[in-house]
Amino acid sequence: MKTHLFPALRLTLVMLVLLAVMYPLLVAGISRLVPGGGQGETVVVNGKVVGYSRIGQSFTEDRYFNGRPSAVDYNAAGSAGSNKGPSNPDYLKTVQARIDTFLVHNPGVQKADIPVELVTASGSGLDPDLSPAAAKIQVARIASVRGISVEKINQLVDSQTEGPLLGLFGPAKVNVLRLNVSLDELSAQRI
């Protein structure tokens, strides 16, 4: 029994120290090197934190760009997808309701032109970004509500578009929170 018990206890203690102490410290140390120092990238307006740039938020007013829907109602403590597949009748009703709502708020847009990301939730339910196409399909609504030209808002979307990482990895994207903050700044400049 001693031949098996003591080596097993030693291995357990070594792995406990390695995985429960050393590894978390290593990850915490590396996190200090990224923007935000491991505390998240905050977006600050007039000295006040308005949100985190890597966590999706709800924007429902017509004067703002809408982000991707959330299966968890934008609750970062419960990040998850809906786990409902495309053959689930409840899921299909939810998507259809989102399409109908989008069409009501964006007259002139055809159902076939709506980017899928505007009516389906992401796997995490907290996606902070949209494709440039998903942002640009909302430009006419925002221009009308805010009284700003479509060209200026399109330029704003273009200026907020981030290309793929190193020009190779991933799609182009637009951070919805940063875009809406810039939109408010653009509106304030007009006054």
PDB file of N, CA and C in Angstrom, residues 49-124:
ATOM      1  N   VAL A  49     -17.230  55.667 -17.192  1.00  0.00           N
ATOM      2  CA  VAL A  49     -17.201  54.391 -17.920  1.00  0.00           C
ATOM      3  C   VAL A  49     -18.608  54.106 -18.432  1.00  0.00           C
ATOM      4  N   VAL A  50     -18.722  53.940 -19.763  1.00  0.00           N
ATOM      5  CA  VAL A  50     -20.034  53.658 -20.356  1.00  0.00           C
ATOM      6  C   VAL A  50     -20.190  52.198 -20.738  1.00  0.00           C
ATOM      7  N   GLY A  51     -19.111  51.428 -20.652  1.00  0.00           N
ATOM      8  CA  GLY A  51     -19.203  50.003 -20.968  1.00  0.00           C
ATOM      9  C   GLY A  51     -17.848  49.397 -21.229  1.00  0.00           C
ATOM     10  N   TYR A  52     -17.888  48.134 -21.554  1.00  0.00           N
ATOM     11  CA  TYR A  52     -16.682  47.383 -21.904  1.00  0.00           C
ATOM     12  C   TYR A  52     -16.715  47.085 -23.389  1.00  0.00           C
ATOM     13  N   SER A  53     -15.596  47.307 -24.057  1.00  0.00           N
ATOM     14  CA  SER A  53     -15.579  47.175 -25.505  1.00  0.00           C
ATOM     15  C   SER A  53     -15.669  45.737 -25.983  1.00  0.00           C
ATOM     16  N   ARG A  54     -15.415  44.770 -25.135  1.00  0.00           N
ATOM     17  CA  ARG A  54     -15.441  43.363 -25.556  1.00  0.00           C
ATOM     18  C   ARG A  54     -16.649  42.599 -25.030  1.00  0.00           C
ATOM     19  N   ILE A  55     -17.652  43.321 -24.533  1.00  0.00           N
ATOM     20  CA  ILE A  55     -18.890  42.691 -24.085  1.00  0.00           C
ATOM     21  C   ILE A  55     -20.047  43.404 -24.768  1.00  0.00           C
ATOM     22  N   GLY A  56     -20.866  42.661 -25.487  1.00  0.00           N
ATOM     23  CA  GLY A  56     -22.007  43.244 -26.178  1.00  0.00           C
ATOM     24  C   GLY A  56     -22.996  43.867 -25.213  1.00  0.00           C
ATOM     25  N   GLN A  57     -23.670  44.908 -25.685  1.00  0.00           N
ATOM     26  CA  GLN A  57     -24.650  45.614 -24.875  1.00  0.00           C
ATOM     27  C   GLN A  57     -25.902  45.865 -25.694  1.00  0.00           C
ATOM     28  N   SER A  58     -26.990  46.081 -25.004  1.00  0.00           N
ATOM     29  CA  SER A  58     -28.272  46.298 -25.671  1.00  0.00           C
ATOM     30  C   SER A  58     -28.414  47.758 -26.102  1.00  0.00           C
ATOM     31  N   PHE A  59     -28.649  47.953 -27.386  1.00  0.00           N
ATOM     32  CA  PHE A  59     -28.981  49.268 -27.930  1.00  0.00           C
ATOM     33  C   PHE A  59     -30.280  49.091 -28.697  1.00  0.00           C
ATOM     34  N   THR A  60     -31.364  49.643 -28.178  1.00  0.00           N
ATOM     35  CA  THR A  60     -32.665  49.431 -28.810  1.00  0.00           C
ATOM     36  C   THR A  60     -33.261  50.695 -29.414  1.00  0.00           C
ATOM     37  N   GLU A  61     -32.716  51.851 -29.075  1.00  0.00           N
ATOM     38  CA  GLU A  61     -33.254  53.091 -29.635  1.00  0.00           C
ATOM     39  C   GLU A  61     -32.880  53.199 -31.110  1.00  0.00           C
ATOM     40  N   ASP A  62     -33.788  53.754 -31.898  1.00  0.00           N
ATOM     41  CA  ASP A  62     -33.557  53.894 -33.332  1.00  0.00           C
ATOM     42  C   ASP A  62     -32.384  54.805 -33.660  1.00  0.00           C
ATOM     43  N   ARG A  63     -31.974  55.642 -32.729  1.00  0.00           N
ATOM     44  CA  ARG A  63     -30.876  56.572 -32.987  1.00  0.00           C
ATOM     45  C   ARG A  63     -29.511  55.922 -32.835  1.00  0.00           C
ATOM     46  N   TYR A  64     -29.484  54.656 -32.427  1.00  0.00           N
ATOM     47  CA  TYR A  64     -28.223  53.922 -32.251  1.00  0.00           C
ATOM     48  C   TYR A  64     -28.160  52.706 -33.160  1.00  0.00           C
ATOM     49  N   PHE A  65     -26.932  52.278 -33.429  1.00  0.00           N
ATOM     50  CA  PHE A  65     -26.727  51.023 -34.129  1.00  0.00           C
ATOM     51  C   PHE A  65     -27.085  49.891 -33.173  1.00  0.00           C
ATOM     52  N   ASN A  66     -27.889  48.962 -33.651  1.00  0.00           N
ATOM     53  CA  ASN A  66     -28.230  47.793 -32.851  1.00  0.00           C
ATOM     54  C   ASN A  66     -27.125  46.761 -32.993  1.00  0.00           C
ATOM     55  N   GLY A  67     -26.791  46.108 -31.894  1.00  0.00           N
ATOM     56  CA  GLY A  67     -25.797  45.045 -31.930  1.00  0.00           C
ATOM     57  C   GLY A  67     -26.451  43.706 -32.194  1.00  0.00           C
ATOM     58  N   ARG A  68     -25.663  42.686 -32.028  1.00  0.00           N
ATOM     59  CA  ARG A  68     -26.165  41.329 -32.220  1.00  0.00           C
ATOM     60  C   ARG A  68     -27.076  40.953 -31.058  1.00  0.00           C
ATOM     61  N   PRO A  69     -28.198  40.272 -31.321  1.00  0.00           N
ATOM     62  CA  PRO A  69     -29.078  39.850 -30.227  1.00  0.00           C
ATOM     63  C   PRO A  69     -28.347  38.931 -29.252  1.00  0.00           C
ATOM     64  N   SER A  70     -28.845  38.901 -28.032  1.00  0.00           N
ATOM     65  CA  SER A  70     -28.224  38.088 -26.991  1.00  0.00           C
ATOM     66  C   SER A  70     -29.204  37.037 -26.485  1.00  0.00           C
ATOM     67  N   ALA A  71     -28.736  35.807 -26.376  1.00  0.00           N
ATOM     68  CA  ALA A  71     -29.560  34.729 -25.832  1.00  0.00           C
ATOM     69  C   ALA A  71     -29.664  34.831 -24.317  1.00  0.00           C
ATOM     70  N   VAL A  72     -28.793  35.622 -23.691  1.00  0.00           N
ATOM     71  CA  VAL A  72     -28.778  35.753 -22.229  1.00  0.00           C
ATOM     72  C   VAL A  72     -29.123  37.173 -21.787  1.00  0.00           C
ATOM     73  N   ASP A  73     -29.754  37.923 -22.660  1.00  0.00           N
ATOM     74  CA  ASP A  73     -30.156  39.298 -22.366  1.00  0.00           C
ATOM     75  C   ASP A  73     -28.969  40.147 -21.901  1.00  0.00           C
ATOM     76  N   TYR A  74     -27.829  39.948 -22.532  1.00  0.00           N
ATOM     77  CA  TYR A  74     -26.602  40.720 -22.287  1.00  0.00           C
ATOM     78  C   TYR A  74     -26.101  40.614 -20.853  1.00  0.00           C
ATOM     79  N   ASN A  75     -26.364  39.514 -20.191  1.00  0.00           N
ATOM     80  CA  ASN A  75     -25.901  39.283 -18.830  1.00  0.00           C
ATOM     81  C   ASN A  75     -24.561  38.552 -18.890  1.00  0.00           C
ATOM     82  N   ALA A  76     -23.482  39.259 -18.630  1.00  0.00           N
ATOM     83  CA  ALA A  76     -22.142  38.673 -18.734  1.00  0.00           C
ATOM     84  C   ALA A  76     -21.900  37.582 -17.706  1.00  0.00           C
ATOM     85  N   ALA A  77     -22.654  37.556 -16.632  1.00  0.00           N
ATOM     86  CA  ALA A  77     -22.486  36.515 -15.615  1.00  0.00           C
ATOM     87  C   ALA A  77     -23.023  35.174 -16.113  1.00  0.00           C
ATOM     88  N   GLY A  78     -23.887  35.199 -17.104  1.00  0.00           N
ATOM     89  CA  GLY A  78     -24.479  33.959 -17.603  1.00  0.00           C
ATOM     90  C   GLY A  78     -24.253  33.778 -19.083  1.00  0.00           C
ATOM     91  N   SER A  79     -23.061  34.011 -19.547  1.00  0.00           N
ATOM     92  CA  SER A  79     -22.743  33.935 -20.961  1.00  0.00           C
ATOM     93  C   SER A  79     -23.044  32.550 -21.525  1.00  0.00           C
ATOM     94  N   ALA A  80     -23.884  32.503 -22.564  1.00  0.00           N
ATOM     95  CA  ALA A  80     -24.235  31.232 -23.197  1.00  0.00           C
ATOM     96  C   ALA A  80     -25.061  31.481 -24.442  1.00  0.00           C
ATOM     97  N   GLY A  81     -25.125  30.488 -25.279  1.00  0.00           N
ATOM     98  CA  GLY A  81     -26.014  30.530 -26.428  1.00  0.00           C
ATOM     99  C   GLY A  81     -27.355  29.937 -26.030  1.00  0.00           C
ATOM    100  N   SER A  82     -28.279  29.910 -26.965  1.00  0.00           N
ATOM    101  CA  SER A  82     -29.608  29.378 -26.656  1.00  0.00           C
ATOM    102  C   SER A  82     -29.638  27.856 -26.751  1.00  0.00           C
ATOM    103  N   ASN A  83     -28.688  27.265 -27.472  1.00  0.00           N
ATOM    104  CA  ASN A  83     -28.623  25.823 -27.714  1.00  0.00           C
ATOM    105  C   ASN A  83     -29.832  25.310 -28.490  1.00  0.00           C
ATOM    106  N   LYS A  84     -30.503  26.181 -29.203  1.00  0.00           N
ATOM    107  CA  LYS A  84     -31.626  25.775 -30.039  1.00  0.00           C
ATOM    108  C   LYS A  84     -31.146  25.773 -31.485  1.00  0.00           C
ATOM    109  N   GLY A  85     -31.439  24.693 -32.178  1.00  0.00           N
ATOM    110  CA  GLY A  85     -30.998  24.544 -33.558  1.00  0.00           C
ATOM    111  C   GLY A  85     -31.984  25.146 -34.545  1.00  0.00           C
ATOM    112  N   PRO A  86     -31.604  25.184 -35.820  1.00  0.00           N
ATOM    113  CA  PRO A  86     -32.431  25.816 -36.840  1.00  0.00           C
ATOM    114  C   PRO A  86     -33.720  25.059 -37.151  1.00  0.00           C
ATOM    115  N   SER A  87     -33.914  23.876 -36.586  1.00  0.00           N
ATOM    116  CA  SER A  87     -35.171  23.163 -36.786  1.00  0.00           C
ATOM    117  C   SER A  87     -36.111  23.309 -35.594  1.00  0.00           C
ATOM    118  N   ASN A  88     -35.677  24.011 -34.556  1.00  0.00           N
ATOM    119  CA  ASN A  88     -36.487  24.202 -33.357  1.00  0.00           C
ATOM    120  C   ASN A  88     -37.553  25.264 -33.627  1.00  0.00           C
ATOM    121  N   PRO A  89     -38.839  24.930 -33.454  1.00  0.00           N
ATOM    122  CA  PRO A  89     -39.896  25.906 -33.753  1.00  0.00           C
ATOM    123  C   PRO A  89     -39.834  27.177 -32.895  1.00  0.00           C
ATOM    124  N   ASP A  90     -39.443  27.048 -31.622  1.00  0.00           N
ATOM    125  CA  ASP A  90     -39.318  28.236 -30.773  1.00  0.00           C
ATOM    126  C   ASP A  90     -38.220  29.155 -31.275  1.00  0.00           C
ATOM    127  N   TYR A  91     -37.109  28.571 -31.683  1.00  0.00           N
ATOM    128  CA  TYR A  91     -35.991  29.345 -32.218  1.00  0.00           C
ATOM    129  C   TYR A  91     -36.427  30.073 -33.497  1.00  0.00           C
ATOM    130  N   LEU A  92     -37.122  29.365 -34.372  1.00  0.00           N
ATOM    131  CA  LEU A  92     -37.568  29.967 -35.626  1.00  0.00           C
ATOM    132  C   LEU A  92     -38.539  31.123 -35.368  1.00  0.00           C
ATOM    133  N   LYS A  93     -39.405  30.991 -34.356  1.00  0.00           N
ATOM    134  CA  LYS A  93     -40.311  32.085 -33.990  1.00  0.00           C
ATOM    135  C   LYS A  93     -39.531  33.291 -33.483  1.00  0.00           C
ATOM    136  N   THR A  94     -38.516  33.025 -32.672  1.00  0.00           N
ATOM    137  CA  THR A  94     -37.689  34.115 -32.135  1.00  0.00           C
ATOM    138  C   THR A  94     -36.978  34.861 -33.260  1.00  0.00           C
ATOM    139  N   VAL A  95     -36.387  34.108 -34.183  1.00  0.00           N
ATOM    140  CA  VAL A  95     -35.685  34.733 -35.312  1.00  0.00           C
ATOM    141  C   VAL A  95     -36.661  35.512 -36.175  1.00  0.00           C
ATOM    142  N   GLN A  96     -37.839  34.957 -36.435  1.00  0.00           N
ATOM    143  CA  GLN A  96     -38.831  35.663 -37.248  1.00  0.00           C
ATOM    144  C   GLN A  96     -39.288  36.944 -36.564  1.00  0.00           C
ATOM    145  N   ALA A  97     -39.457  36.894 -35.242  1.00  0.00           N
ATOM    146  CA  ALA A  97     -39.836  38.105 -34.503  1.00  0.00           C
ATOM    147  C   ALA A  97     -38.745  39.171 -34.618  1.00  0.00           C
ATOM    148  N   ARG A  98     -37.488  38.747 -34.562  1.00  0.00           N
ATOM    149  CA  ARG A  98     -36.382  39.709 -34.718  1.00  0.00           C
ATOM    150  C   ARG A  98     -36.367  40.302 -36.122  1.00  0.00           C
ATOM    151  N   ILE A  99     -36.637  39.473 -37.122  1.00  0.00           N
ATOM    152  CA  ILE A  99     -36.688  39.962 -38.507  1.00  0.00           C
ATOM    153  C   ILE A  99     -37.813  40.984 -38.649  1.00  0.00           C
ATOM    154  N   ASP A 100     -38.993  40.640 -38.126  1.00  0.00           N
ATOM    155  CA  ASP A 100     -40.139  41.557 -38.223  1.00  0.00           C
ATOM    156  C   ASP A 100     -39.847  42.884 -37.537  1.00  0.00           C
ATOM    157  N   THR A 101     -39.249  42.825 -36.359  1.00  0.00           N
ATOM    158  CA  THR A 101     -38.906  44.049 -35.626  1.00  0.00           C
ATOM    159  C   THR A 101     -37.900  44.875 -36.412  1.00  0.00           C
ATOM    160  N   PHE A 102     -36.893  44.213 -36.968  1.00  0.00           N
ATOM    161  CA  PHE A 102     -35.875  44.929 -37.743  1.00  0.00           C
ATOM    162  C   PHE A 102     -36.507  45.623 -38.941  1.00  0.00           C
ATOM    163  N   LEU A 103     -37.402  44.933 -39.636  1.00  0.00           N
ATOM    164  CA  LEU A 103     -38.039  45.516 -40.822  1.00  0.00           C
ATOM    165  C   LEU A 103     -38.929  46.706 -40.463  1.00  0.00           C
ATOM    166  N   VAL A 104     -39.585  46.654 -39.308  1.00  0.00           N
ATOM    167  CA  VAL A 104     -40.417  47.782 -38.869  1.00  0.00           C
ATOM    168  C   VAL A 104     -39.552  49.009 -38.610  1.00  0.00           C
ATOM    169  N   HIS A 105     -38.397  48.813 -37.987  1.00  0.00           N
ATOM    170  CA  HIS A 105     -37.530  49.934 -37.629  1.00  0.00           C
ATOM    171  C   HIS A 105     -36.619  50.383 -38.777  1.00  0.00           C
ATOM    172  N   ASN A 106     -36.518  49.578 -39.820  1.00  0.00           N
ATOM    173  CA  ASN A 106     -35.661  49.903 -40.961  1.00  0.00           C
ATOM    174  C   ASN A 106     -36.461  49.789 -42.253  1.00  0.00           C
ATOM    175  N   PRO A 107     -37.406  50.702 -42.483  1.00  0.00           N
ATOM    176  CA  PRO A 107     -38.208  50.615 -43.705  1.00  0.00           C
ATOM    177  C   PRO A 107     -37.316  50.744 -44.937  1.00  0.00           C
ATOM    178  N   GLY A 108     -37.707  50.035 -45.954  1.00  0.00           N
ATOM    179  CA  GLY A 108     -36.926  50.066 -47.183  1.00  0.00           C
ATOM    180  C   GLY A 108     -35.918  48.932 -47.273  1.00  0.00           C
ATOM    181  N   VAL A 109     -35.673  48.239 -46.178  1.00  0.00           N
ATOM    182  CA  VAL A 109     -34.762  47.091 -46.191  1.00  0.00           C
ATOM    183  C   VAL A 109     -35.574  45.846 -46.516  1.00  0.00           C
ATOM    184  N   GLN A 110     -35.049  45.037 -47.390  1.00  0.00           N
ATOM    185  CA  GLN A 110     -35.696  43.772 -47.740  1.00  0.00           C
ATOM    186  C   GLN A 110     -35.231  42.674 -46.797  1.00  0.00           C
ATOM    187  N   LYS A 111     -36.105  41.726 -46.529  1.00  0.00           N
ATOM    188  CA  LYS A 111     -35.790  40.619 -45.625  1.00  0.00           C
ATOM    189  C   LYS A 111     -34.517  39.894 -46.058  1.00  0.00           C
ATOM    190  N   ALA A 112     -34.359  39.680 -47.331  1.00  0.00           N
ATOM    191  CA  ALA A 112     -33.195  38.937 -47.849  1.00  0.00           C
ATOM    192  C   ALA A 112     -31.889  39.700 -47.649  1.00  0.00           C
ATOM    193  N   ASP A 113     -31.968  41.015 -47.436  1.00  0.00           N
ATOM    194  CA  ASP A 113     -30.763  41.836 -47.278  1.00  0.00           C
ATOM    195  C   ASP A 113     -30.262  41.926 -45.837  1.00  0.00           C
ATOM    196  N   ILE A 114     -31.055  41.438 -44.885  1.00  0.00           N
ATOM    197  CA  ILE A 114     -30.676  41.537 -43.475  1.00  0.00           C
ATOM    198  C   ILE A 114     -29.550  40.551 -43.181  1.00  0.00           C
ATOM    199  N   PRO A 115     -28.397  41.026 -42.710  1.00  0.00           N
ATOM    200  CA  PRO A 115     -27.326  40.099 -42.331  1.00  0.00           C
ATOM    201  C   PRO A 115     -27.794  39.191 -41.185  1.00  0.00           C
ATOM    202  N   VAL A 116     -27.453  37.933 -41.271  1.00  0.00           N
ATOM    203  CA  VAL A 116     -27.930  36.939 -40.317  1.00  0.00           C
ATOM    204  C   VAL A 116     -27.544  37.288 -38.881  1.00  0.00           C
ATOM    205  N   GLU A 117     -26.437  37.965 -38.688  1.00  0.00           N
ATOM    206  CA  GLU A 117     -25.984  38.291 -37.334  1.00  0.00           C
ATOM    207  C   GLU A 117     -26.896  39.286 -36.621  1.00  0.00           C
ATOM    208  N   LEU A 118     -27.744  39.987 -37.357  1.00  0.00           N
ATOM    209  CA  LEU A 118     -28.658  40.931 -36.723  1.00  0.00           C
ATOM    210  C   LEU A 118     -29.925  40.266 -36.187  1.00  0.00           C
ATOM    211  N   VAL A 119     -30.129  38.990 -36.522  1.00  0.00           N
ATOM    212  CA  VAL A 119     -31.341  38.300 -36.070  1.00  0.00           C
ATOM    213  C   VAL A 119     -31.047  36.992 -35.339  1.00  0.00           C
ATOM    214  N   THR A 120     -29.777  36.631 -35.213  1.00  0.00           N
ATOM    215  CA  THR A 120     -29.397  35.420 -34.475  1.00  0.00           C
ATOM    216  C   THR A 120     -28.375  35.783 -33.405  1.00  0.00           C
ATOM    217  N   ALA A 121     -28.484  35.121 -32.262  1.00  0.00           N
ATOM    218  CA  ALA A 121     -27.546  35.373 -31.167  1.00  0.00           C
ATOM    219  C   ALA A 121     -26.251  34.610 -31.398  1.00  0.00           C
ATOM    220  N   SER A 122     -25.170  35.125 -30.863  1.00  0.00           N
ATOM    221  CA  SER A 122     -23.883  34.447 -30.978  1.00  0.00           C
ATOM    222  C   SER A 122     -23.791  33.335 -29.947  1.00  0.00           C
ATOM    223  N   GLY A 123     -22.740  32.535 -30.029  1.00  0.00           N
ATOM    224  CA  GLY A 123     -22.539  31.444 -29.086  1.00  0.00           C
ATOM    225  C   GLY A 123     -22.398  31.920 -27.656  1.00  0.00           C
ATOM    226  N   SER A 124     -21.778  33.064 -27.457  1.00  0.00           N
ATOM    227  CA  SER A 124     -21.608  33.586 -26.097  1.00  0.00           C
ATOM    228  C   SER A 124     -22.804  34.420 -25.655  1.00  0.00           C
TER     229      SER A 124
END
